[in-house]
């Protein structure tokens, strides 16, 4: 567990990507890790702020702030399985039309009670593009507040898009401030 102490602020902000790499956190072949009460700032990075690769599982991010993905990725990219993002603020994500607040291509992941805002494209994008060829399924997206998304993709973006709808649960989310008026979009993929 990596956690802040009581009410103190812990900011994790690498100096520059040439020193620190592409991401602030990149979980590969790791299990049972908790990030709690952190401010994770990716403003000096070249890609996602947090990456959970398909070989990782049971990673929990809770009571944290994930922000400032300015380098061409997503604030959080989850290819792994059985991970959770809970009670967190996710914002200022991406600068291009294919960069999202949270991109999920794994299975059995939970995003609950988060605030996601000021995102270049989708707030949450559930897709099959990554994740070792598996279908992004059995994910749960609940009680999230999502607004000001689609800033660089105004004609297409929604708060949540489910490109793979095999057993994904989406409920009790509040979505507003999308330029295309789209709250939740379901789209079947091959």
CSV table of N, CA, C and O in Angstrom, one decimal, residues 13 22 24 41-49 67-75 91-96 99-100 118 120 152:
chain,number,residue,atom,x,y,z
A,13,UNK,N,4.8,13.6,-8.8
A,13,UNK,CA,4.9,14.3,-10.1
A,13,UNK,C,6.3,14.1,-10.6
A,13,UNK,O,7.2,14.9,-10.1
A,22,UNK,N,7.5,6.9,-19.5
A,22,UNK,CA,6.3,7.3,-20.2
A,22,UNK,C,5.1,7.6,-19.2
A,22,UNK,O,4.2,8.4,-19.5
A,24,UNK,N,3.5,7.8,-14.9
A,24,UNK,CA,3.8,8.0,-13.5
A,24,UNK,C,3.8,6.6,-12.8
A,24,UNK,O,4.8,6.3,-12.1
A,41,UNK,N,0.2,13.3,-10.7
A,41,UNK,CA,0.2,14.4,-11.7
A,41,UNK,C,1.1,13.9,-12.9
A,41,UNK,O,2.3,13.7,-12.7
A,42,UNK,N,0.5,13.8,-14.0
A,42,UNK,CA,1.2,13.4,-15.2
A,42,UNK,C,1.6,14.5,-16.2
A,42,UNK,O,1.9,14.2,-17.3
A,43,UNK,N,1.6,15.7,-15.7
A,43,UNK,CA,1.9,16.8,-16.6
A,43,UNK,C,3.3,16.8,-17.3
A,43,UNK,O,3.4,17.4,-18.3
A,44,UNK,N,4.2,16.1,-16.7
A,44,UNK,CA,5.5,16.0,-17.3
A,44,UNK,C,5.8,14.7,-18.1
A,44,UNK,O,6.9,14.4,-18.4
A,45,UNK,N,4.7,13.9,-18.3
A,45,UNK,CA,4.9,12.6,-18.8
A,45,UNK,C,4.6,12.6,-20.3
A,45,UNK,O,3.9,13.5,-20.8
A,46,UNK,N,4.9,11.5,-21.0
A,46,UNK,CA,4.7,11.4,-22.5
A,46,UNK,C,3.5,10.5,-22.8
A,46,UNK,O,3.2,10.4,-24.0
A,47,UNK,N,2.9,9.9,-21.9
A,47,UNK,CA,1.7,9.0,-22.2
A,47,UNK,C,0.7,8.9,-21.1
A,47,UNK,O,0.5,10.0,-20.4
A,48,UNK,N,0.1,7.8,-20.8
A,48,UNK,CA,-0.9,7.7,-19.7
A,48,UNK,C,-0.3,8.1,-18.4
A,48,UNK,O,0.9,7.9,-18.1
A,49,UNK,N,-1.2,8.5,-17.5
A,49,UNK,CA,-0.7,8.8,-16.1
A,49,UNK,C,-0.5,7.5,-15.4
A,49,UNK,O,0.5,7.3,-14.8
A,67,UNK,N,-4.4,13.3,-12.6
A,67,UNK,CA,-4.7,14.5,-13.5
A,67,UNK,C,-3.5,14.8,-14.4
A,67,UNK,O,-2.4,14.2,-14.3
A,68,UNK,N,-3.8,15.7,-15.4
A,68,UNK,CA,-2.9,16.3,-16.3
A,68,UNK,C,-2.1,15.3,-17.2
A,68,UNK,O,-0.9,15.3,-17.2
A,69,UNK,N,-2.9,14.6,-17.9
A,69,UNK,CA,-2.3,13.8,-19.0
A,69,UNK,C,-2.2,14.7,-20.2
A,69,UNK,O,-3.2,14.9,-20.9
A,70,UNK,N,-1.1,15.2,-20.5
A,70,UNK,CA,-0.8,16.1,-21.6
A,70,UNK,C,0.0,15.5,-22.7
A,70,UNK,O,0.3,16.1,-23.7
A,71,UNK,N,0.3,14.2,-22.5
A,71,UNK,CA,1.3,13.6,-23.4
A,71,UNK,C,0.8,12.6,-24.4
A,71,UNK,O,1.6,12.0,-25.1
A,72,UNK,N,-0.5,12.5,-24.7
A,72,UNK,CA,-0.9,11.6,-25.7
A,72,UNK,C,-1.5,10.3,-25.3
A,72,UNK,O,-1.4,9.3,-26.0
A,73,UNK,N,-2.0,10.2,-24.1
A,73,UNK,CA,-2.6,9.0,-23.6
A,73,UNK,C,-3.9,9.2,-22.8
A,73,UNK,O,-4.6,10.2,-23.1
A,74,UNK,N,-4.2,8.4,-21.9
A,74,UNK,CA,-5.3,8.5,-21.0
A,74,UNK,C,-4.9,8.8,-19.6
A,74,UNK,O,-3.8,8.4,-19.2
A,75,UNK,N,-5.8,9.3,-18.8
A,75,UNK,CA,-5.4,9.5,-17.4
A,75,UNK,C,-5.1,8.1,-16.8
A,75,UNK,O,-4.2,7.9,-16.1
A,91,UNK,N,-9.1,14.1,-13.9
A,91,UNK,CA,-9.4,15.3,-14.7
A,91,UNK,C,-8.2,15.8,-15.5
A,91,UNK,O,-7.1,15.4,-15.3
A,92,UNK,N,-8.5,16.7,-16.5
A,92,UNK,CA,-7.6,17.2,-17.4
A,92,UNK,C,-6.8,16.1,-18.1
A,92,UNK,O,-5.6,16.0,-18.1
A,93,UNK,N,-7.6,15.3,-18.8
A,93,UNK,CA,-7.1,14.1,-19.5
A,93,UNK,C,-7.0,14.3,-21.0
A,93,UNK,O,-8.1,14.5,-21.6
A,94,UNK,N,-5.8,14.2,-21.6
A,94,UNK,CA,-5.7,14.2,-23.0
A,94,UNK,C,-5.8,15.5,-23.7
A,94,UNK,O,-6.3,16.5,-23.2
A,95,UNK,N,-5.2,15.5,-24.9
A,95,UNK,CA,-5.3,16.7,-25.7
A,95,UNK,C,-5.8,16.4,-27.1
A,95,UNK,O,-6.0,17.3,-27.9
A,96,UNK,N,-6.0,15.1,-27.4
A,96,UNK,CA,-6.5,14.7,-28.8
A,96,UNK,C,-7.8,13.9,-28.7
A,96,UNK,O,-8.2,13.5,-27.6
A,99,UNK,N,-8.2,10.3,-26.7
A,99,UNK,CA,-7.6,10.3,-25.3
A,99,UNK,C,-8.7,10.5,-24.3
A,99,UNK,O,-9.5,11.4,-24.4
A,100,UNK,N,-8.8,9.6,-23.3
A,100,UNK,CA,-9.9,9.5,-22.5
A,100,UNK,C,-9.6,9.6,-21.0
A,100,UNK,O,-8.4,9.5,-20.6
A,118,UNK,N,-13.3,17.4,-17.7
A,118,UNK,CA,-12.3,18.0,-18.5
A,118,UNK,C,-11.4,17.0,-19.3
A,118,UNK,O,-10.2,16.9,-19.0
A,120,UNK,N,-10.4,15.1,-23.1
A,120,UNK,CA,-10.4,15.4,-24.6
A,120,UNK,C,-11.5,14.6,-25.3
A,120,UNK,O,-12.1,15.1,-26.2
A,152,UNK,N,-12.0,17.8,-27.2
A,152,UNK,CA,-11.4,17.7,-28.5
A,152,UNK,C,-12.0,16.7,-29.5
A,152,UNK,O,-11.4,16.3,-30.5
